[in-house]
């Protein structure tokens, strides 16, 4: 069961607000985790980022939220990803209403393995055999 | 002090069962009163707080320390403040106008009791008028609940992630 007012409010909450809150929650947890792992204090972090502690406090608080640039600096200093953006480049193949396939174009595991374009393969297989 | 009933406020999220308190003679729970009262006044903040409770805490992370770090006597105020270190780095919700008082049962990450709260209008709770009354009341609720847990008047049923009265009943009046 869920309180009726809770259900009503969450139903009326714009999707973008929920995405924003969730992503911020994820970032808070991630930064806390990394800082604990590194054993940093505010002063340590300020030293690493070559800023005064008061500037760090101001930078991370008040009326301005984290920017992509500030997150990038933190990622560089903490030497770990805070936010991750999927880098899949997928394409879709549909042949004559019979065959459907979606392939993800990703980096090969080893540098010497070529990426196989399945569209070409399908085309090759369907080429008429010469009499 | 009148008696109050502990009742489930939301048990539909994946990671947490949320309880609330309701005065025996009141038609609404304290947490419902809080949201009903502030929804029209502080709509954006209320929606963010609800998403924090249901999405971030209830669904994504559970009631972990990162979101329960604004300690105020026995209870904790939501939302969390932004300290990401033991010092002063603030992160998120720095100017958030609302406070909702909560208690993690035995500091567990899956059982939370929500109380009432209000608008943080002054620098401290005492300077925030009505909020201070809700703060005192929430601490009284919380102290009573913790005492009931210690004395075995209520216990945690791990299988169902719920609180039970000593006789196994789900109806808990303290």
PDB file of C-alpha atoms in Angstrom:
ATOM      1  CA  UNK A   1       0.000   0.000   0.000  1.00  0.00           C
ATOM      2  CA  UNK A   2       0.991   3.587  -0.491  1.00  0.00           C
ATOM      3  CA  UNK A   3      -0.412   6.756   1.020  1.00  0.00           C
ATOM      4  CA  UNK A   4      -2.860   8.406  -1.375  1.00  0.00           C
ATOM      5  CA  UNK A   5      -1.207  11.789  -1.162  1.00  0.00           C
ATOM      6  CA  UNK A   6       2.200  10.201  -1.794  1.00  0.00           C
ATOM      7  CA  UNK A   7       0.838   8.500  -4.893  1.00  0.00           C
ATOM      8  CA  UNK A   8      -0.807  11.681  -6.100  1.00  0.00           C
ATOM      9  CA  UNK A   9       2.315  13.785  -5.696  1.00  0.00           C
ATOM     10  CA  UNK A  10       4.587  11.290  -7.397  1.00  0.00           C
ATOM     11  CA  UNK A  11       2.081  10.912 -10.245  1.00  0.00           C
ATOM     12  CA  UNK A  12       2.056  14.677 -10.720  1.00  0.00           C
ATOM     13  CA  UNK A  13       5.815  15.082 -10.481  1.00  0.00           C
ATOM     14  CA  UNK A  14       7.290  15.867 -13.921  1.00  0.00           C
ATOM     15  CA  UNK A  15       9.521  13.160 -15.306  1.00  0.00           C
ATOM     16  CA  UNK A  16      12.428  15.588 -15.589  1.00  0.00           C
ATOM     17  CA  UNK A  17      12.250  16.354 -11.858  1.00  0.00           C
ATOM     18  CA  UNK A  18      12.438  12.673 -10.984  1.00  0.00           C
ATOM     19  CA  UNK A  19      15.337  12.137 -13.385  1.00  0.00           C
ATOM     20  CA  UNK A  20      17.139  15.137 -11.879  1.00  0.00           C
ATOM     21  CA  UNK A  21      16.673  13.959  -8.285  1.00  0.00           C
ATOM     22  CA  UNK A  22      17.723  10.400  -9.098  1.00  0.00           C
ATOM     23  CA  UNK A  23      20.828  11.446 -10.995  1.00  0.00           C
ATOM     24  CA  UNK A  24      21.830  13.803  -8.217  1.00  0.00           C
ATOM     25  CA  UNK A  25      21.332  11.007  -5.725  1.00  0.00           C
ATOM     26  CA  UNK A  26      23.543   8.755  -7.793  1.00  0.00           C
ATOM     27  CA  UNK A  27      26.233  11.427  -8.017  1.00  0.00           C
ATOM     28  CA  UNK A  28      26.118  12.099  -4.263  1.00  0.00           C
ATOM     29  CA  UNK A  29      26.567   8.412  -3.533  1.00  0.00           C
ATOM     30  CA  UNK A  30      29.349   8.057  -6.081  1.00  0.00           C
ATOM     31  CA  UNK A  31      31.324  11.080  -4.875  1.00  0.00           C
ATOM     32  CA  UNK A  32      30.950  10.020  -1.242  1.00  0.00           C
ATOM     33  CA  UNK A  33      32.139   6.548  -2.143  1.00  0.00           C
ATOM     34  CA  UNK A  34      35.194   7.835  -3.995  1.00  0.00           C
ATOM     35  CA  UNK A  35      36.114  10.350  -1.322  1.00  0.00           C
ATOM     36  CA  UNK A  36      35.863   7.678   1.365  1.00  0.00           C
ATOM     37  CA  UNK A  37      38.012   5.354  -0.705  1.00  0.00           C
ATOM     38  CA  UNK A  38      40.641   8.043  -1.173  1.00  0.00           C
ATOM     39  CA  UNK A  39      40.397   9.191   2.429  1.00  0.00           C
ATOM     40  CA  UNK A  40      40.191  12.818   1.377  1.00  0.00           C
ATOM     41  CA  UNK A  41      39.146  15.736   3.528  1.00  0.00           C
ATOM     42  CA  UNK A  42      37.914  19.041   2.193  1.00  0.00           C
ATOM     43  CA  UNK A  43      41.396  20.471   2.612  1.00  0.00           C
ATOM     44  CA  UNK A  44      42.993  17.573   0.772  1.00  0.00           C
ATOM     45  CA  UNK A  45      40.582  18.019  -2.072  1.00  0.00           C
ATOM     46  CA  UNK A  46      41.165  21.754  -2.130  1.00  0.00           C
ATOM     47  CA  UNK A  47      44.931  21.191  -2.273  1.00  0.00           C
ATOM     48  CA  UNK A  48      44.571  18.710  -5.078  1.00  0.00           C
ATOM     49  CA  UNK A  49      42.365  21.023  -7.057  1.00  0.00           C
ATOM     50  CA  UNK A  50      44.564  24.003  -6.201  1.00  0.00           C
ATOM     51  CA  UNK A  51      41.751  25.902  -4.594  1.00  0.00           C
ATOM     52  CA  UNK A  52      41.194  27.336  -1.155  1.00  0.00           C
ATOM     53  CA  UNK A  53      38.880  25.248   1.055  1.00  0.00           C
ATOM     54  CA  UNK A  54      36.411  28.118   1.212  1.00  0.00           C
ATOM     55  CA  UNK A  55      36.344  28.203  -2.575  1.00  0.00           C
ATOM     56  CA  UNK A  56      35.703  24.480  -2.730  1.00  0.00           C
ATOM     57  CA  UNK A  57      32.875  24.851  -0.291  1.00  0.00           C
ATOM     58  CA  UNK A  58      31.428  27.679  -2.347  1.00  0.00           C
ATOM     59  CA  UNK A  59      32.059  25.882  -5.588  1.00  0.00           C
ATOM     60  CA  UNK A  60      30.220  22.789  -4.485  1.00  0.00           C
ATOM     61  CA  UNK A  61      27.405  24.522  -2.691  1.00  0.00           C
ATOM     62  CA  UNK A  62      25.155  27.503  -2.703  1.00  0.00           C
ATOM     63  CA  UNK A  63      23.222  28.473  -5.704  1.00  0.00           C
ATOM     64  CA  UNK A  64      25.196  26.735  -8.335  1.00  0.00           C
ATOM     65  CA  UNK A  65      25.048  23.060  -8.950  1.00  0.00           C
ATOM     66  CA  UNK A  66      27.801  20.923 -10.267  1.00  0.00           C
ATOM     67  CA  UNK A  67      28.663  21.729 -13.845  1.00  0.00           C
ATOM     68  CA  UNK A  68      30.033  19.278 -16.331  1.00  0.00           C
ATOM     69  CA  UNK A  69      33.375  21.069 -15.984  1.00  0.00           C
ATOM     70  CA  UNK A  70      33.439  20.755 -12.206  1.00  0.00           C
ATOM     71  CA  UNK A  71      32.513  17.089 -12.469  1.00  0.00           C
ATOM     72  CA  UNK A  72      35.297  16.596 -14.986  1.00  0.00           C
ATOM     73  CA  UNK A  73      37.790  18.163 -12.564  1.00  0.00           C
ATOM     74  CA  UNK A  74      36.578  15.912  -9.787  1.00  0.00           C
ATOM     75  CA  UNK A  75      36.783  12.864 -12.036  1.00  0.00           C
ATOM     76  CA  UNK A  76      40.332  13.820 -12.976  1.00  0.00           C
ATOM     77  CA  UNK A  77      41.363  14.322  -9.366  1.00  0.00           C
ATOM     78  CA  UNK A  78      39.608  11.271  -7.989  1.00  0.00           C
ATOM     79  CA  UNK A  79      40.808   9.280 -10.972  1.00  0.00           C
ATOM     80  CA  UNK A  80      37.465   7.596 -11.466  1.00  0.00           C
ATOM     81  CA  UNK A  81      34.270   8.069 -13.397  1.00  0.00           C
ATOM     82  CA  UNK A  82      31.448   9.837 -11.585  1.00  0.00           C
ATOM     83  CA  UNK A  83      28.994   9.884 -14.435  1.00  0.00           C
ATOM     84  CA  UNK A  84      28.962   7.433 -17.285  1.00  0.00           C
ATOM     85  CA  UNK A  85      27.486   7.967 -20.710  1.00  0.00           C
ATOM     86  CA  UNK A  86      26.928   4.852 -22.810  1.00  0.00           C
ATOM     87  CA  UNK A  87      28.915   4.949 -26.037  1.00  0.00           C
ATOM     88  CA  UNK A  88      27.049   2.441 -28.112  1.00  0.00           C
ATOM     89  CA  UNK A  89      26.531   3.199 -31.752  1.00  0.00           C
ATOM     90  CA  UNK A  90      23.909   0.746 -32.868  1.00  0.00           C
ATOM     91  CA  UNK A  91      22.285   0.231 -36.202  1.00  0.00           C
ATOM     92  CA  UNK A  92      19.250  -1.679 -37.242  1.00  0.00           C
ATOM     93  CA  UNK A  93      18.878  -4.124 -40.126  1.00  0.00           C
ATOM     94  CA  UNK A  94      15.631  -5.271 -41.590  1.00  0.00           C
ATOM     95  CA  UNK A  95      15.533  -7.524 -44.624  1.00  0.00           C
ATOM     96  CA  UNK A  96      12.335  -8.052 -46.517  1.00  0.00           C
ATOM     97  CA  UNK A  97      10.181  -8.135 -43.430  1.00  0.00           C
ATOM     98  CA  UNK A  98      11.718 -11.485 -42.535  1.00  0.00           C
ATOM     99  CA  UNK A  99      14.906 -10.788 -40.685  1.00  0.00           C
ATOM    100  CA  UNK A 100      15.438  -8.125 -38.034  1.00  0.00           C
ATOM    101  CA  UNK A 101      18.628  -7.530 -36.135  1.00  0.00           C
ATOM    102  CA  UNK A 102      20.174  -4.788 -34.062  1.00  0.00           C
ATOM    103  CA  UNK A 103      23.921  -4.800 -33.655  1.00  0.00           C
ATOM    104  CA  UNK A 104      25.911  -2.751 -31.199  1.00  0.00           C
ATOM    105  CA  UNK A 105      29.019  -1.184 -32.563  1.00  0.00           C
ATOM    106  CA  UNK A 106      31.547  -1.336 -29.786  1.00  0.00           C
ATOM    107  CA  UNK A 107      35.288  -1.206 -29.502  1.00  0.00           C
ATOM    108  CA  UNK A 108      36.893  -4.557 -30.296  1.00  0.00           C
ATOM    109  CA  UNK A 109      38.302  -6.398 -27.320  1.00  0.00           C
ATOM    110  CA  UNK A 110      41.743  -6.500 -28.854  1.00  0.00           C
ATOM    111  CA  UNK A 111      43.072  -3.814 -31.120  1.00  0.00           C
ATOM    112  CA  UNK A 112      43.772  -6.212 -33.975  1.00  0.00           C
ATOM    113  CA  UNK A 113      40.219  -7.554 -34.193  1.00  0.00           C
ATOM    114  CA  UNK A 114      38.229  -5.819 -36.916  1.00  0.00           C
ATOM    115  CA  UNK A 115      34.672  -4.689 -36.426  1.00  0.00           C
ATOM    116  CA  UNK A 116      32.402  -6.813 -38.598  1.00  0.00           C
ATOM    117  CA  UNK A 117      29.676  -4.931 -40.326  1.00  0.00           C
ATOM    118  CA  UNK A 118      26.836  -7.447 -40.419  1.00  0.00           C
ATOM    119  CA  UNK A 119      24.977  -5.429 -43.026  1.00  0.00           C
ATOM    120  CA  UNK A 120      27.729  -6.199 -45.544  1.00  0.00           C
ATOM    121  CA  UNK A 121      27.745  -9.833 -44.488  1.00  0.00           C
ATOM    122  CA  UNK A 122      24.018 -10.140 -45.017  1.00  0.00           C
ATOM    123  CA  UNK A 123      24.321  -8.494 -48.419  1.00  0.00           C
ATOM    124  CA  UNK A 124      27.141 -10.835 -49.402  1.00  0.00           C
ATOM    125  CA  UNK A 125      25.149 -13.901 -48.404  1.00  0.00           C
ATOM    126  CA  UNK A 126      22.164 -12.746 -50.394  1.00  0.00           C
ATOM    127  CA  UNK A 127      24.075 -12.043 -53.582  1.00  0.00           C
ATOM    128  CA  UNK A 128      22.814 -14.321 -56.383  1.00  0.00           C
ATOM    129  CA  UNK A 129      25.145 -17.168 -57.121  1.00  0.00           C
ATOM    130  CA  UNK A 130      26.635 -16.900 -60.627  1.00  0.00           C
ATOM    131  CA  UNK A 131      25.534 -19.665 -62.921  1.00  0.00           C
TER     132      UNK A 131
ATOM    133  CA  UNK B   1       0.751  12.732  25.539  1.00  0.00           C
ATOM    134  CA  UNK B   2      -1.904  11.022  23.433  1.00  0.00           C
ATOM    135  CA  UNK B   3      -1.279   7.642  21.935  1.00  0.00           C
ATOM    136  CA  UNK B   4      -0.290   7.239  18.344  1.00  0.00           C
ATOM    137  CA  UNK B   5      -0.469   4.441  15.845  1.00  0.00           C
ATOM    138  CA  UNK B   6       2.441   3.325  13.703  1.00  0.00           C
ATOM    139  CA  UNK B   7       1.169   2.499  10.243  1.00  0.00           C
ATOM    140  CA  UNK B   8       2.666   1.707   6.859  1.00  0.00           C
ATOM    141  CA  UNK B   9       2.959   4.797   4.689  1.00  0.00           C
ATOM    142  CA  UNK B  10       4.552   3.149   1.658  1.00  0.00           C
ATOM    143  CA  UNK B  11       5.658  -0.452   1.259  1.00  0.00           C
ATOM    144  CA  UNK B  12       5.708  -0.478  -2.535  1.00  0.00           C
ATOM    145  CA  UNK B  13       9.293   0.591  -3.091  1.00  0.00           C
ATOM    146  CA  UNK B  14      11.893  -2.069  -3.647  1.00  0.00           C
ATOM    147  CA  UNK B  15      14.337  -1.315  -0.863  1.00  0.00           C
ATOM    148  CA  UNK B  16      12.505   0.368   2.005  1.00  0.00           C
ATOM    149  CA  UNK B  17       9.292   0.086   3.989  1.00  0.00           C
ATOM    150  CA  UNK B  18       8.209   3.527   5.112  1.00  0.00           C
ATOM    151  CA  UNK B  19       6.098   3.925   8.228  1.00  0.00           C
ATOM    152  CA  UNK B  20       4.418   6.984   9.641  1.00  0.00           C
ATOM    153  CA  UNK B  21       2.789   7.978  12.903  1.00  0.00           C
ATOM    154  CA  UNK B  22      -0.853   8.911  13.324  1.00  0.00           C
ATOM    155  CA  UNK B  23      -2.426  10.316  16.420  1.00  0.00           C
ATOM    156  CA  UNK B  24      -5.159   7.983  17.572  1.00  0.00           C
ATOM    157  CA  UNK B  25      -7.895  10.578  17.128  1.00  0.00           C
ATOM    158  CA  UNK B  26      -6.608  11.968  13.818  1.00  0.00           C
ATOM    159  CA  UNK B  27      -7.900  10.956  10.372  1.00  0.00           C
ATOM    160  CA  UNK B  28      -4.528  11.631   8.730  1.00  0.00           C
ATOM    161  CA  UNK B  29      -1.021  10.482   9.422  1.00  0.00           C
ATOM    162  CA  UNK B  30       1.609  13.057  10.348  1.00  0.00           C
ATOM    163  CA  UNK B  31       3.473  12.552   7.066  1.00  0.00           C
ATOM    164  CA  UNK B  32       0.300  12.957   5.014  1.00  0.00           C
ATOM    165  CA  UNK B  33      -0.429  16.160   6.916  1.00  0.00           C
ATOM    166  CA  UNK B  34       3.028  17.438   6.045  1.00  0.00           C
ATOM    167  CA  UNK B  35       2.662  16.751   2.333  1.00  0.00           C
ATOM    168  CA  UNK B  36      -0.927  17.946   2.127  1.00  0.00           C
ATOM    169  CA  UNK B  37       0.006  21.189   3.822  1.00  0.00           C
ATOM    170  CA  UNK B  38       3.069  22.015   1.765  1.00  0.00           C
ATOM    171  CA  UNK B  39       2.132  20.704  -1.661  1.00  0.00           C
ATOM    172  CA  UNK B  40       0.394  23.900  -2.725  1.00  0.00           C
ATOM    173  CA  UNK B  41       2.836  26.225  -0.976  1.00  0.00           C
ATOM    174  CA  UNK B  42       6.094  24.622  -2.058  1.00  0.00           C
ATOM    175  CA  UNK B  43       5.120  22.459  -4.986  1.00  0.00           C
ATOM    176  CA  UNK B  44       8.564  22.053  -6.585  1.00  0.00           C
ATOM    177  CA  UNK B  45      10.296  21.308  -3.298  1.00  0.00           C
ATOM    178  CA  UNK B  46       7.560  18.892  -2.274  1.00  0.00           C
ATOM    179  CA  UNK B  47       7.872  16.985  -5.526  1.00  0.00           C
ATOM    180  CA  UNK B  48      11.656  16.811  -5.208  1.00  0.00           C
ATOM    181  CA  UNK B  49      11.363  15.572  -1.652  1.00  0.00           C
ATOM    182  CA  UNK B  50       8.818  12.940  -2.668  1.00  0.00           C
ATOM    183  CA  UNK B  51      11.091  11.779  -5.478  1.00  0.00           C
ATOM    184  CA  UNK B  52      14.011  11.634  -3.056  1.00  0.00           C
ATOM    185  CA  UNK B  53      11.975   9.411  -0.733  1.00  0.00           C
ATOM    186  CA  UNK B  54      10.396   7.128  -3.305  1.00  0.00           C
ATOM    187  CA  UNK B  55      12.949   7.048  -6.110  1.00  0.00           C
ATOM    188  CA  UNK B  56      16.370   7.729  -4.655  1.00  0.00           C
ATOM    189  CA  UNK B  57      15.934   6.155  -1.225  1.00  0.00           C
ATOM    190  CA  UNK B  58      13.073   3.722  -1.748  1.00  0.00           C
ATOM    191  CA  UNK B  59      14.072   2.386  -5.150  1.00  0.00           C
ATOM    192  CA  UNK B  60      17.702   3.162  -5.967  1.00  0.00           C
ATOM    193  CA  UNK B  61      19.861   3.192  -2.844  1.00  0.00           C
ATOM    194  CA  UNK B  62      17.937   2.381   0.322  1.00  0.00           C
ATOM    195  CA  UNK B  63      18.116   4.443   3.496  1.00  0.00           C
ATOM    196  CA  UNK B  64      21.884   4.800   3.484  1.00  0.00           C
ATOM    197  CA  UNK B  65      23.977   7.223   5.534  1.00  0.00           C
ATOM    198  CA  UNK B  66      24.490   9.510   2.559  1.00  0.00           C
ATOM    199  CA  UNK B  67      20.831  10.501   2.695  1.00  0.00           C
ATOM    200  CA  UNK B  68      20.426  10.426   6.464  1.00  0.00           C
ATOM    201  CA  UNK B  69      23.160  12.783   7.539  1.00  0.00           C
ATOM    202  CA  UNK B  70      21.228  15.732   8.949  1.00  0.00           C
ATOM    203  CA  UNK B  71      21.070  14.477  12.504  1.00  0.00           C
ATOM    204  CA  UNK B  72      18.840  16.384  14.879  1.00  0.00           C
ATOM    205  CA  UNK B  73      18.740  14.612  18.224  1.00  0.00           C
ATOM    206  CA  UNK B  74      17.007  11.244  17.857  1.00  0.00           C
ATOM    207  CA  UNK B  75      15.607  11.981  14.427  1.00  0.00           C
ATOM    208  CA  UNK B  76      17.166  12.871  11.102  1.00  0.00           C
ATOM    209  CA  UNK B  77      15.866  15.598   8.825  1.00  0.00           C
ATOM    210  CA  UNK B  78      15.320  15.031   5.139  1.00  0.00           C
ATOM    211  CA  UNK B  79      16.633  16.038   2.708  1.00  0.00           C
ATOM    212  CA  UNK B  80      20.233  15.238   3.485  1.00  0.00           C
ATOM    213  CA  UNK B  81      22.613  18.141   3.671  1.00  0.00           C
ATOM    214  CA  UNK B  82      25.330  18.358   1.139  1.00  0.00           C
ATOM    215  CA  UNK B  83      28.405  17.460   3.074  1.00  0.00           C
ATOM    216  CA  UNK B  84      30.445  15.085   1.048  1.00  0.00           C
ATOM    217  CA  UNK B  85      33.263  15.010   3.563  1.00  0.00           C
ATOM    218  CA  UNK B  86      33.479  15.292   7.294  1.00  0.00           C
ATOM    219  CA  UNK B  87      34.172  18.966   6.823  1.00  0.00           C
ATOM    220  CA  UNK B  88      32.063  21.492   5.024  1.00  0.00           C
ATOM    221  CA  UNK B  89      31.692  20.611   1.390  1.00  0.00           C
ATOM    222  CA  UNK B  90      28.070  21.105   0.632  1.00  0.00           C
ATOM    223  CA  UNK B  91      26.344  19.347  -2.154  1.00  0.00           C
ATOM    224  CA  UNK B  92      22.749  19.569  -3.246  1.00  0.00           C
ATOM    225  CA  UNK B  93      19.737  20.888  -1.361  1.00  0.00           C
ATOM    226  CA  UNK B  94      21.759  23.739   0.152  1.00  0.00           C
ATOM    227  CA  UNK B  95      18.816  26.127   0.162  1.00  0.00           C
ATOM    228  CA  UNK B  96      16.048  23.561   0.393  1.00  0.00           C
ATOM    229  CA  UNK B  97      13.072  25.077   2.219  1.00  0.00           C
ATOM    230  CA  UNK B  98      11.471  21.960   3.689  1.00  0.00           C
ATOM    231  CA  UNK B  99      12.445  19.597   6.448  1.00  0.00           C
ATOM    232  CA  UNK B 100      10.788  16.247   7.039  1.00  0.00           C
ATOM    233  CA  UNK B 101      11.785  14.334  10.143  1.00  0.00           C
ATOM    234  CA  UNK B 102      12.585  10.654   9.918  1.00  0.00           C
ATOM    235  CA  UNK B 103      13.925   7.776  11.954  1.00  0.00           C
ATOM    236  CA  UNK B 104      15.800   4.801  10.563  1.00  0.00           C
ATOM    237  CA  UNK B 105      14.686   1.859  12.663  1.00  0.00           C
ATOM    238  CA  UNK B 106      17.817   0.493  14.376  1.00  0.00           C
ATOM    239  CA  UNK B 107      19.798   2.390  11.725  1.00  0.00           C
ATOM    240  CA  UNK B 108      18.670  -0.127   9.141  1.00  0.00           C
ATOM    241  CA  UNK B 109      18.614   0.766   5.476  1.00  0.00           C
ATOM    242  CA  UNK B 110      15.247  -0.835   4.819  1.00  0.00           C
ATOM    243  CA  UNK B 111      12.937   0.474   7.552  1.00  0.00           C
ATOM    244  CA  UNK B 112      12.187   4.167   7.944  1.00  0.00           C
ATOM    245  CA  UNK B 113       9.579   6.001   9.977  1.00  0.00           C
ATOM    246  CA  UNK B 114       8.557   9.372   8.606  1.00  0.00           C
ATOM    247  CA  UNK B 115       7.068  12.042  10.839  1.00  0.00           C
ATOM    248  CA  UNK B 116       5.944  15.600  10.200  1.00  0.00           C
ATOM    249  CA  UNK B 117       8.070  18.613   9.398  1.00  0.00           C
ATOM    250  CA  UNK B 118       7.805  22.120   8.049  1.00  0.00           C
ATOM    251  CA  UNK B 119       9.472  25.068   6.423  1.00  0.00           C
ATOM    252  CA  UNK B 120      12.942  25.969   7.573  1.00  0.00           C
ATOM    253  CA  UNK B 121      12.433  29.710   7.740  1.00  0.00           C
ATOM    254  CA  UNK B 122      15.130  30.622  10.252  1.00  0.00           C
ATOM    255  CA  UNK B 123      18.768  29.816  10.800  1.00  0.00           C
ATOM    256  CA  UNK B 124      17.878  27.242  13.437  1.00  0.00           C
ATOM    257  CA  UNK B 125      14.882  25.098  14.230  1.00  0.00           C
ATOM    258  CA  UNK B 126      14.026  27.281  17.193  1.00  0.00           C
ATOM    259  CA  UNK B 127      13.888  30.284  14.901  1.00  0.00           C
ATOM    260  CA  UNK B 128      11.660  28.446  12.442  1.00  0.00           C
ATOM    261  CA  UNK B 129       8.394  28.712  14.363  1.00  0.00           C
ATOM    262  CA  UNK B 130       6.136  25.772  13.684  1.00  0.00           C
ATOM    263  CA  UNK B 131       9.002  23.605  12.492  1.00  0.00           C
ATOM    264  CA  UNK B 132      10.402  23.611  16.002  1.00  0.00           C
ATOM    265  CA  UNK B 133       7.149  22.182  17.358  1.00  0.00           C
ATOM    266  CA  UNK B 134       7.236  19.403  14.777  1.00  0.00           C
ATOM    267  CA  UNK B 135      10.886  18.783  15.582  1.00  0.00           C
ATOM    268  CA  UNK B 136      10.105  18.352  19.288  1.00  0.00           C
ATOM    269  CA  UNK B 137       7.117  16.149  18.511  1.00  0.00           C
ATOM    270  CA  UNK B 138       9.116  13.956  16.103  1.00  0.00           C
ATOM    271  CA  UNK B 139      11.800  13.453  18.729  1.00  0.00           C
ATOM    272  CA  UNK B 140       9.168  12.443  21.279  1.00  0.00           C
ATOM    273  CA  UNK B 141       7.690   9.971  18.774  1.00  0.00           C
ATOM    274  CA  UNK B 142      11.123   8.608  17.965  1.00  0.00           C
ATOM    275  CA  UNK B 143      12.178   8.236  21.588  1.00  0.00           C
ATOM    276  CA  UNK B 144       9.004   6.325  22.335  1.00  0.00           C
ATOM    277  CA  UNK B 145       9.527   4.031  19.336  1.00  0.00           C
ATOM    278  CA  UNK B 146      13.144   3.319  20.241  1.00  0.00           C
ATOM    279  CA  UNK B 147      12.141   2.541  23.820  1.00  0.00           C
ATOM    280  CA  UNK B 148       9.428   0.178  22.570  1.00  0.00           C
ATOM    281  CA  UNK B 149      12.010  -1.583  20.384  1.00  0.00           C
ATOM    282  CA  UNK B 150      14.493  -1.905  23.231  1.00  0.00           C
ATOM    283  CA  UNK B 151      11.869  -3.264  25.601  1.00  0.00           C
ATOM    284  CA  UNK B 152      10.454  -5.688  23.071  1.00  0.00           C
ATOM    285  CA  UNK B 153       7.058  -4.036  22.905  1.00  0.00           C
ATOM    286  CA  UNK B 154       7.558  -3.962  19.138  1.00  0.00           C
ATOM    287  CA  UNK B 155       9.947  -5.956  16.998  1.00  0.00           C
ATOM    288  CA  UNK B 156      11.176  -6.150  13.417  1.00  0.00           C
ATOM    289  CA  UNK B 157       9.870  -8.946  11.248  1.00  0.00           C
ATOM    290  CA  UNK B 158      12.737  -9.465   8.811  1.00  0.00           C
ATOM    291  CA  UNK B 159      10.786 -11.709   6.487  1.00  0.00           C
ATOM    292  CA  UNK B 160       8.157  -9.114   5.737  1.00  0.00           C
ATOM    293  CA  UNK B 161      10.330  -6.040   6.406  1.00  0.00           C
ATOM    294  CA  UNK B 162       7.705  -4.759   8.804  1.00  0.00           C
ATOM    295  CA  UNK B 163       7.248  -3.813  12.426  1.00  0.00           C
ATOM    296  CA  UNK B 164       5.097  -5.988  14.651  1.00  0.00           C
ATOM    297  CA  UNK B 165       3.553  -5.585  18.061  1.00  0.00           C
ATOM    298  CA  UNK B 166       4.901  -8.030  20.672  1.00  0.00           C
ATOM    299  CA  UNK B 167       1.901 -10.314  20.116  1.00  0.00           C
ATOM    300  CA  UNK B 168       2.567 -10.490  16.361  1.00  0.00           C
ATOM    301  CA  UNK B 169      -0.097  -7.994  15.397  1.00  0.00           C
ATOM    302  CA  UNK B 170       0.558  -5.384  12.704  1.00  0.00           C
ATOM    303  CA  UNK B 171      -1.533  -2.887  14.635  1.00  0.00           C
ATOM    304  CA  UNK B 172       0.897  -0.899  16.732  1.00  0.00           C
ATOM    305  CA  UNK B 173      -0.344   1.701  19.150  1.00  0.00           C
ATOM    306  CA  UNK B 174       2.168   3.348  21.458  1.00  0.00           C
TER     307      UNK B 174
END
